[in-house]
């Protein structure tokens, strides 16, 4: 069989339309991940032992179980507990809740990378705790953690392909559907791979730009 | 909880766990070896080879594992590569893991201070001896944590193989769930399985780390 | 000041001969037209401002840096490059290894292998390079450690040794190979001040035993009291090479030497 670019060309509009869902899942997932991740991180390092342990358990579990399993659980089990979400919402939620565990650890690592002397200096100057966090620690943590956070977003673009398993018409699922009609798996999946690759290339480029901005600022 | 279900499906689940372990072990060890070869090639070869390796690493890392698996499993037969699901699973695991492993090894090479290699040259050691006796043992210190971490990531990626009907743990669990219309218990037990695998790998990595960093402990 | 008599007259026959040697890194000329002899059993100190090319000169002597002009010979044998081949062609790695066995080197950063004990650090090359048996190598390594007064630290890993002790192990590692010459690249610059003395003491003992030593150093006291001759480098050129008495005792002729030593005089080092 010869590789047919025509097949790719004809189906490109469908693939690109599907890629928008891929982007939606990963970007919305990342938003949940960051907000929920900040809370988890704060809980994880809080002096309240119970809170810290619960956060640690959460992080360990969500990092320890395959995301695909988490997705299937959200899909099958949420209705059991009376939460009848649309599939896409369940998928975004599952991706975000899982990713938050990683984001929390990224932020914790970044906070630890800030020299303790800075906190001591702030205390010595009598800067109150809240300002210390808002003005000194969090901005630096984000700057230090930015490369890892961009990586996490790239990871989310890739894992969004798992949502195909619960029937969401994102890039991977649509590729499967088109393959079913055209019997051209090689062309279609390679085209899908190229789209994923380009999305991630753009994200890492933007990430580097943001890094430069932050360093300059 | 309906225990008799687990008695009935127990053997299938255990078989599935076996397949998961097989794919994980064969795939990640193969990826480890291929990654090491790639890292060595990158270090000791000419520019065009390096560009090819660079492109390979970037492309594999920039695309989802599931798509790579589909290309290999569904696209393979069109170029004469017909694989069973398990074969496709293991092979795609090797391909998927190798660039991550090679990057870990590459950073490991770079982490060994240049002066130590120079010192070895100054006493007349051969390059191969330097790699074997000085560079490799020392590389183990910085690369053990990321290696452990990546082995853990791979344990979880095995679940994706269920999509191409590799009869591994998730596949067997889904079969059980579909046949018995029970979802909660099987998936909770499944999660526990993976979690234990991750904790086990983590523990093992910790042991290895303790072993390779013995000499850094202050007495 | 330089009132100690040198332990030898420094007039032995040359063991290292450097002729019109030069070295460039891309556009930067690190060394130009250096001609210098190192005599047998002599202690030669290389001094000069930072960036003057002292360390590069030292590293050219054992071909860690490939010099690109002139020649360096050890006992008449051309180091690094093949004899009489033009354009230059490096010697085979096997030959290079043989040549380097005769030239011991001690680094500023010690460069001990952290995954091996002190004894293993010293024995490693004896086993891997000289092909000695394990028992014989360990015995010889023990003897080398005894020379640097560290017999009791044989089983310690570098992480458990002080900087001065690590540097002494590094010296033992080099002398165990029984080199004809020892090169020291700022051996005390990475040490806390209170640890400098123990390393210099070991080096003094080696000098007294007649080891040929080339030492890049900022320790002007050591240069003044232990060296047979002192070479002063500036901007990649060998400005002068003379007995320490000439360099340190009176006002040196050369303005560059004068201004260099001035900073040390102000700190009462010399």
XYZ file of C-alpha atoms in Angstrom:
706
model
C 0.000 0.000 0.000
C 1.235 3.474 -0.707
C 0.938 6.306 1.725
C -1.928 8.559 0.606
C -1.776 12.242 1.463
C -5.212 12.656 -0.148
C -6.824 10.743 2.692
C -5.204 13.086 5.183
C -6.120 16.159 3.159
C -9.795 15.174 2.864
C -10.146 14.421 6.544
C -8.037 17.269 7.879
C -11.030 19.553 8.613
C -12.601 16.879 10.821
C -9.342 16.229 12.591
C -8.767 19.919 13.244
C -12.324 20.364 14.511
C -11.727 17.456 16.882
C -8.455 18.995 18.033
C -10.486 21.871 19.493
C -11.994 19.395 21.959
C -8.533 18.148 22.755
C -7.520 21.725 23.547
C -10.682 22.332 25.590
C -10.084 19.255 27.743
C -6.442 20.089 28.377
C -6.845 23.832 28.992
C -9.953 23.495 31.163
C -8.297 20.576 32.936
C -5.225 22.731 33.572
C -7.355 25.542 35.006
C -8.945 23.157 37.502
C -5.534 21.672 38.137
C -3.947 24.983 39.111
C -6.774 26.238 41.332
C -7.265 22.920 43.091
C -3.488 22.350 43.105
C -2.854 25.569 45.054
C -5.343 24.439 47.708
C -3.828 20.977 47.853
C -0.334 22.414 48.148
C -1.398 24.739 50.955
C -3.074 21.832 52.740
C -0.067 19.591 52.205
C 2.330 22.014 53.898
C -0.105 23.308 56.517
C 0.711 22.833 60.199
C -2.638 21.087 60.682
C -1.574 17.435 60.712
C -4.975 16.062 59.692
C -5.229 18.404 56.720
C -1.670 17.648 55.648
C -2.244 13.902 55.848
C -5.489 14.032 53.898
C -3.767 16.064 51.172
C -0.840 13.640 51.109
C -3.244 10.715 50.762
C -5.123 12.453 47.951
C -1.877 13.197 46.105
C -0.587 9.678 46.547
C -3.836 8.129 45.297
C -4.346 10.343 42.273
C -0.724 9.955 41.259
C -0.809 6.226 41.927
C -3.800 5.173 39.828
C -3.788 5.319 36.019
C -5.708 8.286 34.683
C -7.574 5.957 32.344
C -8.905 4.096 35.376
C -9.842 7.402 37.018
C -11.668 8.445 33.861
C -13.608 5.185 33.717
C -14.445 5.507 37.397
C -15.734 9.033 36.886
C -17.725 7.862 33.897
C -19.251 4.789 35.535
C -19.363 5.765 39.169
C -20.423 9.408 39.283
C -23.994 8.495 38.250
C -24.047 6.059 41.201
C -23.508 8.893 43.641
C -26.209 10.923 41.904
C -23.911 13.186 39.864
C -25.201 13.001 36.337
C -22.615 15.066 34.482
C -22.257 15.163 30.725
C -19.371 12.951 29.606
C -17.212 15.897 28.598
C -17.600 17.535 32.017
C -16.777 14.281 33.762
C -13.666 13.921 31.613
C -12.468 17.468 32.292
C -13.109 17.038 35.996
C -11.229 13.734 36.103
C -8.265 15.167 34.190
C -8.193 18.280 36.402
C -8.514 16.448 39.717
C -5.725 14.071 38.758
C -3.437 16.767 37.406
C -3.964 18.861 40.556
C -2.058 16.220 42.511
C 0.972 16.806 40.286
C 0.556 20.592 40.270
C 0.451 20.611 44.073
C 3.784 18.797 44.174
C 5.285 21.138 41.565
C 4.290 24.165 43.651
C 5.562 22.544 46.841
C 8.912 21.867 45.193
C 9.077 25.449 43.929
C 8.326 26.841 47.381
C 11.110 24.747 48.842
C 13.501 26.107 46.246
C 13.087 29.631 47.596
C 15.948 30.240 50.028
C 14.786 30.219 53.644
C 16.831 33.379 54.175
C 14.204 35.372 52.253
C 11.469 34.383 54.682
C 13.790 35.176 57.577
C 14.606 38.554 56.064
C 10.898 39.291 55.651
C 10.249 38.311 59.256
C 13.117 40.503 60.364
C 11.552 43.425 58.504
C 8.232 42.682 60.174
C 6.366 41.885 56.941
C 3.088 40.146 57.861
C 2.538 36.514 56.810
C -0.125 37.185 54.207
C 1.964 39.790 52.366
C 4.934 37.489 52.567
C 2.969 34.846 50.665
C 1.306 37.173 48.217
C 4.244 39.442 47.441
C 7.283 37.254 47.903
C 6.641 33.518 47.947
C 3.843 32.859 45.425
C 5.251 35.007 42.582
C 8.607 33.274 42.942
C 7.038 29.819 43.220
C 5.206 30.386 39.945
C 8.360 31.629 38.267
C 10.381 28.667 39.507
C 7.591 26.189 38.779
C 6.659 27.591 35.370
C 8.678 25.159 33.242
C 7.158 22.237 35.149
C 3.670 23.691 34.825
C 4.119 24.081 31.063
C 5.266 20.473 30.982
C 2.149 19.485 32.866
C -0.009 21.235 30.272
C 1.789 19.375 27.471
C 1.154 16.175 29.385
C -2.542 17.051 29.600
C -2.729 17.527 25.836
C -1.365 14.020 25.479
C -3.542 12.372 28.140
C -6.662 14.042 26.773
C -6.489 11.254 24.183
C -7.690 8.911 26.925
C -11.045 10.685 26.874
C -11.671 8.874 23.592
C -12.274 5.741 25.640
C -15.380 7.225 27.261
C -16.704 8.310 23.878
C -15.726 11.979 23.719
C -15.160 13.128 20.151
C -11.705 14.566 20.612
C -8.810 14.048 18.240
C -8.085 10.413 19.015
C -11.740 9.352 18.964
C -12.428 11.101 15.674
C -9.284 9.526 14.208
C -10.649 6.138 15.220
C -14.002 6.932 13.605
C -12.412 8.109 10.359
C -10.178 5.044 10.308
C -13.289 2.906 10.671
C -14.688 4.443 7.503
C -11.561 4.778 5.384
C -9.471 1.793 6.539
C -6.451 4.060 6.415
C -5.110 3.847 9.983
C -1.504 4.686 9.088
C -2.321 7.993 7.405
C -4.973 9.133 9.854
C -3.081 8.282 13.050
C 0.127 9.816 11.748
C -1.845 12.966 10.888
C -3.307 12.945 14.402
C 0.167 12.486 15.870
C 1.391 15.456 13.831
C -1.446 17.647 15.154
C -0.690 16.656 18.766
C 2.980 17.346 18.129
C 2.274 20.790 16.674
C -0.015 21.746 19.561
C 2.694 20.786 22.016
C 5.327 22.620 20.004
C 3.248 25.803 20.211
C 2.660 25.357 23.942
C 6.322 24.832 24.726
C 7.183 27.866 22.571
C 4.675 30.021 24.449
C 5.988 28.623 27.702
C 9.522 29.678 26.877
C 8.256 33.130 25.929
C 6.418 33.442 29.249
C 9.531 32.312 31.077
C 11.556 35.056 29.437
C 8.910 37.634 30.288
C 8.862 36.573 33.915
C 12.619 36.670 34.132
C 12.738 40.134 32.656
C 9.886 41.405 34.869
C -19.380 -6.291 48.474
C -20.121 -9.324 46.407
C -17.256 -11.583 47.265
C -18.386 -14.494 45.133
C -17.884 -12.307 42.048
C -14.245 -11.929 42.921
C -13.990 -15.661 43.500
C -15.487 -16.272 40.062
C -13.384 -13.647 38.273
C -10.312 -14.011 40.467
C -8.310 -16.236 38.105
C -8.956 -13.899 35.155
C -7.934 -10.875 37.240
C -4.772 -12.575 38.391
C -3.961 -13.563 34.802
C -4.592 -9.976 33.810
C -2.258 -8.770 36.551
C 0.357 -11.171 35.181
C -0.010 -9.709 31.683
C 0.247 -6.182 33.121
C 3.467 -7.098 34.910
C 4.831 -8.826 31.793
C 4.141 -5.855 29.509
C 5.472 -3.438 32.085
C 8.670 -5.367 32.811
C 9.484 -6.326 29.213
C 8.491 -2.936 27.808
C 10.267 -0.788 30.356
C 13.446 -2.875 30.464
C 13.540 -2.867 26.655
C 12.992 0.889 26.709
C 15.749 1.262 29.292
C 18.242 -0.616 27.119
C 17.214 1.198 23.926
C 17.348 4.509 25.801
C 20.887 3.785 26.977
C 21.978 2.917 23.441
C 20.401 6.145 22.164
C 22.106 8.215 24.855
C 25.486 6.646 24.030
C 24.944 7.207 20.304
C 24.049 10.804 21.022
C 27.190 11.279 23.063
C 29.671 9.638 20.761
C 28.507 10.200 17.219
C 28.521 12.728 14.410
C 26.114 15.646 13.993
C 23.616 14.124 11.471
C 23.031 11.113 13.741
C 22.438 13.519 16.612
C 19.804 15.406 14.620
C 17.948 12.191 13.864
C 18.064 11.195 17.526
C 16.920 14.655 18.593
C 13.944 14.495 16.214
C 13.043 10.998 17.403
C 13.137 12.067 21.043
C 11.041 15.182 20.436
C 8.414 13.470 18.276
C 7.882 10.517 20.606
C 7.707 12.793 23.632
C 5.344 15.188 21.889
C 2.653 12.671 20.925
C 0.232 10.570 23.014
C 1.140 6.975 23.786
C -2.284 5.858 22.620
C -1.702 7.252 19.135
C 1.718 5.576 18.955
C 0.081 2.316 19.958
C -2.589 2.724 17.255
C -0.019 3.501 14.573
C 1.905 0.364 15.473
C -1.045 -1.975 16.023
C -3.520 -0.805 13.370
C -1.083 0.764 10.913
C 1.610 -1.915 11.211
C -0.144 -4.526 9.050
C -0.196 -2.058 6.152
C 3.601 -2.044 6.112
C 3.905 -5.767 6.767
C 4.189 -5.601 10.550
C 1.466 -7.849 11.970
C 1.610 -8.021 15.738
C -0.484 -9.665 18.410
C -1.933 -7.205 20.936
C 0.625 -8.205 23.577
C 3.506 -7.915 21.091
C 2.267 -4.537 19.910
C 1.858 -3.459 23.530
C 5.391 -4.397 24.524
C 6.961 -2.981 21.370
C 5.116 0.327 21.642
C 6.129 0.489 25.297
C 9.773 0.116 24.290
C 9.450 2.841 21.653
C 7.475 5.132 23.951
C 9.830 4.763 26.902
C 13.181 4.931 25.091
C 13.419 8.719 24.568
C 12.534 9.435 28.200
C 15.130 6.921 29.339
C 17.706 8.334 26.941
C 17.151 11.843 28.318
C 17.640 10.535 31.849
C 20.888 8.855 30.844
C 22.012 11.960 28.979
C 21.545 14.118 32.046
C 23.364 11.427 34.016
C 26.378 11.611 31.724
C 26.417 15.365 32.129
C 26.128 15.138 35.901
C 29.477 13.391 36.336
C 32.017 16.191 36.899
C 34.488 16.535 34.052
C 37.386 16.663 36.474
C 36.789 13.091 37.579
C 37.109 11.859 34.025
C 40.254 13.969 33.634
C 41.695 12.503 36.805
C 41.095 9.030 35.390
C 42.787 9.995 32.131
C 45.741 11.363 34.085
C 46.433 7.985 35.632
C 46.228 6.443 32.178
C 42.817 4.771 32.290
C 41.262 3.666 28.984
C 37.999 5.336 27.898
C 36.001 2.100 28.219
C 37.377 1.570 31.724
C 36.475 5.144 32.626
C 32.886 4.589 31.436
C 32.596 1.312 33.333
C 34.401 2.158 36.565
C 33.988 5.919 36.995
C 31.092 7.327 34.959
C 28.440 4.601 35.191
C 28.641 3.932 38.940
C 28.456 7.644 39.633
C 25.671 8.316 37.189
C 23.505 5.947 39.216
C 23.232 8.534 41.971
C 21.513 11.325 40.031
C 19.540 9.043 37.707
C 17.998 6.624 40.196
C 15.189 8.974 41.348
C 14.085 9.953 37.811
C 14.389 6.321 36.678
C 12.186 5.181 39.561
C 9.766 7.937 38.743
C 9.562 6.893 35.115
C 9.139 3.207 35.950
C 6.183 4.326 38.073
C 4.715 6.329 35.211
C 5.034 3.254 33.014
C 3.182 1.021 35.482
C 0.200 3.269 34.970
C 0.551 3.526 31.207
C -0.003 -0.253 30.983
C -3.716 0.453 31.500
C -3.838 2.028 28.031
C -2.961 -1.333 26.467
C -6.509 -2.488 27.294
C -7.710 -0.297 24.436
C -6.133 -2.639 21.868
C -7.541 -5.662 23.772
C -4.343 -6.668 25.532
C -5.828 -8.933 28.227
C -4.222 -7.046 31.086
C -5.645 -5.994 34.419
C -7.900 -3.149 33.301
C -9.198 -5.173 30.352
C -10.143 -8.097 32.601
C -11.733 -5.746 35.108
C -13.817 -4.083 32.424
C -14.907 -7.483 31.161
C -15.943 -8.418 34.673
C -17.774 -5.129 35.159
C -19.616 -5.427 31.856
C -20.675 -9.025 32.435
C -21.885 -8.524 35.983
C -23.081 -4.905 35.866
C -21.033 -4.118 38.943
C -18.743 -1.148 38.602
C -17.896 0.245 41.999
C -16.201 -2.731 43.627
C -14.146 -3.938 40.647
C -12.772 -0.476 39.972
C -11.951 0.180 43.589
C -10.077 -3.113 43.794
C -8.375 -2.303 40.491
C -7.230 1.072 41.789
C -5.825 -0.636 44.836
C -3.828 -2.990 42.590
C -2.217 -0.136 40.703
C -1.629 1.852 43.805
C 0.168 -1.085 45.392
C 2.247 -1.534 42.244
C 3.268 2.119 42.375
C 4.071 1.988 46.074
C 6.043 -1.233 45.512
C 8.071 0.286 42.677
C 8.670 3.386 44.771
C 9.916 1.256 47.657
C 12.198 -0.698 45.340
C 13.567 2.555 43.894
C 14.228 3.789 47.412
C 16.216 0.639 48.183
C 18.270 1.025 45.014
C 18.855 4.667 45.832
C 20.059 3.816 49.316
C 22.421 1.253 47.806
C 23.945 3.564 45.190
C 24.329 6.521 47.541
C 25.952 4.551 50.381
C 29.247 6.325 49.829
C 27.707 9.786 50.191
C 26.476 9.099 53.726
C 28.444 11.043 56.266
C 29.734 8.692 58.928
C 62.904 36.233 53.365
C 64.122 33.591 50.916
C 66.884 32.592 53.250
C 66.306 28.844 53.191
C 68.747 27.035 51.029
C 67.146 25.004 48.276
C 67.430 21.270 48.895
C 69.214 20.863 45.567
C 71.007 23.261 43.334
C 68.368 22.898 40.629
C 71.014 22.254 38.030
C 70.161 18.616 37.251
C 69.618 17.641 33.667
C 66.204 18.621 32.239
C 63.409 16.035 32.434
C 60.717 18.160 30.771
C 61.618 20.420 27.891
C 59.081 22.887 26.545
C 60.041 24.569 23.260
C 58.163 27.479 21.652
C 54.897 26.008 22.874
C 51.610 27.762 22.116
C 47.912 27.118 22.673
C 44.818 28.921 21.379
C 41.142 28.478 22.140
C 39.318 29.649 19.019
C 40.360 33.319 18.828
C 41.870 33.514 22.280
C 45.608 32.911 22.526
C 46.150 31.290 25.923
C 49.871 30.623 25.580
C 52.457 31.876 23.148
C 56.026 30.847 22.537
C 56.726 29.310 25.915
C 60.192 27.823 26.310
C 61.047 26.248 29.638
C 63.025 23.392 31.161
C 62.099 21.459 34.263
C 65.101 19.760 35.811
C 65.128 16.412 37.537
C 64.226 16.632 41.252
C 63.393 20.270 40.860
C 60.389 22.124 42.286
C 59.182 24.673 39.770
C 56.374 27.009 40.769
C 54.229 28.753 38.170
C 52.821 32.054 39.367
C 51.008 34.913 37.718
C 47.685 36.739 37.641
C 44.518 34.753 36.975
C 43.997 34.138 33.269
C 47.715 34.351 32.600
C 47.831 30.786 31.280
C 49.487 28.972 34.213
C 46.909 26.214 34.409
C 46.784 25.859 30.633
C 50.547 25.473 30.549
C 50.338 22.769 33.196
C 47.536 20.956 31.354
C 49.546 21.015 28.136
C 52.377 19.148 29.871
C 50.239 15.980 30.092
C 48.191 16.748 26.986
C 44.903 17.323 28.828
C 44.974 20.342 26.561
C 46.405 19.690 23.114
C 49.023 22.406 22.558
C 49.003 23.582 18.956
C 52.490 24.990 18.466
C 55.975 23.981 19.523
C 56.719 20.890 21.556
C 56.696 19.344 25.012
C 59.041 16.472 25.765
C 59.368 14.168 28.725
C 62.785 12.502 28.830
C 63.135 13.354 25.177
C 59.799 11.809 24.133
C 57.325 14.112 22.433
C 54.131 14.300 24.495
C 50.760 13.855 22.787
C 51.694 14.319 19.157
C 53.320 11.740 16.908
C 57.023 12.311 16.357
C 57.959 13.965 13.074
C 54.497 13.912 11.523
C 53.254 17.017 9.772
C 50.494 18.151 9.954
C 50.272 17.145 13.586
C 48.577 13.907 14.433
C 47.712 12.872 17.978
C 49.260 9.704 19.299
C 47.043 6.638 19.687
C 45.016 6.615 22.878
C 47.056 3.639 24.097
C 50.359 5.491 23.708
C 48.866 8.598 25.281
C 47.792 6.535 28.276
C 51.330 5.154 28.639
C 52.784 8.667 28.550
C 50.312 9.950 31.117
C 51.191 7.189 33.558
C 54.557 8.869 33.997
C 53.000 12.251 34.753
C 50.990 12.464 37.964
C 48.466 15.250 38.361
C 46.734 16.822 41.337
C 43.756 19.085 40.747
C 42.353 22.111 42.508
C 39.038 20.306 43.055
C 40.702 17.016 44.148
C 38.544 15.045 41.672
C 38.418 11.977 43.858
C 35.931 9.365 42.738
C 33.178 9.691 45.347
C 31.858 6.147 44.987
C 35.158 4.629 46.072
C 36.907 4.635 49.452
C 40.240 6.406 49.842
C 42.033 3.085 49.423
C 39.977 2.164 46.347
C 40.675 5.561 44.818
C 44.396 4.921 45.086
C 44.262 1.234 44.108
C 41.906 1.654 41.127
C 44.510 2.708 38.576
C 47.034 0.176 39.876
C 44.500 -2.565 39.111
C 42.925 -1.165 35.940
C 45.978 0.412 34.351
C 49.029 -1.364 35.737
C 47.200 -4.681 35.868
C 48.272 -5.428 39.449
C 46.457 -8.037 41.532
C 44.004 -6.757 44.089
C 46.095 -7.674 47.122
C 49.308 -6.199 45.750
C 47.490 -3.053 44.634
C 45.917 -2.559 48.071
C 49.274 -3.025 49.755
C 50.845 -0.437 47.506
C 47.895 1.901 47.974
C 48.273 1.567 51.750
C 51.916 2.552 51.446
C 50.976 5.598 49.368
C 48.361 6.615 51.931
C 50.965 6.238 54.660
C 53.168 8.715 52.807
C 50.449 11.322 53.035
C 49.753 10.345 56.679
C 46.260 8.989 56.022
C 46.669 5.280 56.798
C 43.775 5.476 59.234
C 41.389 6.916 56.627
C 41.845 4.134 54.064
C 38.265 2.899 54.391
C 36.623 6.368 54.397
C 34.654 7.668 51.477
C 35.613 11.143 50.172
C 32.367 12.592 51.565
C 33.684 11.809 55.045
C 37.074 13.443 54.557
C 38.014 17.099 55.003
C 39.204 19.017 51.962
C 42.815 18.721 53.074
C 42.462 14.983 53.565
C 40.801 14.586 50.170
C 43.643 16.445 48.505
C 46.185 14.254 50.258
C 44.351 11.142 49.010
C 44.502 12.657 45.518
C 48.263 13.084 45.959
C 48.556 9.462 47.121
C 46.559 8.354 44.066
C 49.088 10.096 41.834
C 52.286 8.965 43.594
C 51.131 5.332 43.769
C 51.631 5.246 40.003
C 55.305 6.159 40.572
C 55.314 9.026 38.086
C 58.505 10.706 36.958
C 56.942 14.141 37.359
C 54.081 15.505 39.434
C 51.880 18.372 38.288
C 49.884 20.385 40.830
C 47.103 22.665 39.614
C 46.441 25.118 42.454
C 46.321 22.267 44.953
C 45.335 24.437 47.917
C 43.059 27.027 46.316
C 39.848 25.137 47.133
C 40.807 24.576 50.764
C 39.806 26.373 53.926
C 42.825 28.341 55.195
C 43.400 26.081 58.205
C 43.695 23.029 55.912
C 46.275 24.485 53.525
C 49.203 23.695 55.813
C 48.759 19.906 55.889
C 48.755 19.695 52.091
C 51.789 21.951 51.711
C 53.606 19.908 54.363
C 53.078 16.720 52.339
C 54.284 18.488 49.203
C 57.398 19.696 51.043
C 58.162 16.126 52.088
C 57.816 14.964 48.497
C 60.173 17.713 47.364
C 62.688 16.688 49.990
C 62.570 13.128 48.659
C 63.566 14.415 45.255
C 60.251 14.290 43.370
C 60.172 16.534 40.312
C 57.238 18.890 40.796
C 55.582 21.586 38.723
C 53.206 23.600 40.899
C 50.710 26.242 39.847
C 50.072 28.147 43.025
C 48.947 31.323 44.721
C 50.804 30.346 47.884
C 53.706 32.759 47.596
C 55.152 31.470 50.859
C 55.442 27.997 49.382
C 56.932 29.377 46.178
C 59.451 31.447 48.120
C 60.572 28.729 50.496
C 60.202 25.418 48.683
C 60.628 26.164 44.997
C 63.974 25.887 43.281
C 62.819 28.207 40.562
C 59.745 30.319 40.038
C 58.258 31.042 36.612
C 56.095 34.119 36.212
C 53.483 34.144 33.448
C 51.477 37.083 32.203
C 48.981 37.172 29.321
C 50.110 33.799 27.993
C 53.823 34.631 27.972
C 56.599 33.398 30.187
C 57.930 36.670 31.593
C 60.728 35.330 33.725
C 61.963 32.131 35.312
C 64.447 32.500 38.147
C 65.314 31.284 41.642
C 62.812 32.573 44.217
C 65.478 34.760 45.766
C 65.604 36.772 42.560
C 61.850 37.021 42.251
C 60.894 37.737 45.826
C 63.870 39.176 47.693
C 64.674 42.369 45.905
C 62.678 44.598 43.637
C 62.212 42.470 40.503
C 63.318 44.006 37.228
C 60.055 43.451 35.467
C 57.241 45.877 36.165
C 54.582 43.224 35.771
C 56.195 40.960 38.369
C 56.541 43.969 40.667
C 52.904 44.954 40.478
C 51.750 41.352 40.830
C 53.803 40.816 43.955
C 52.766 44.201 45.349
C 49.260 42.910 46.119
C 50.763 40.032 48.085
C 53.202 42.327 49.907
C 50.309 44.471 51.016
C 48.792 41.406 52.625
C 52.099 40.464 54.223
C 52.186 37.096 52.563
C 55.731 37.390 51.323
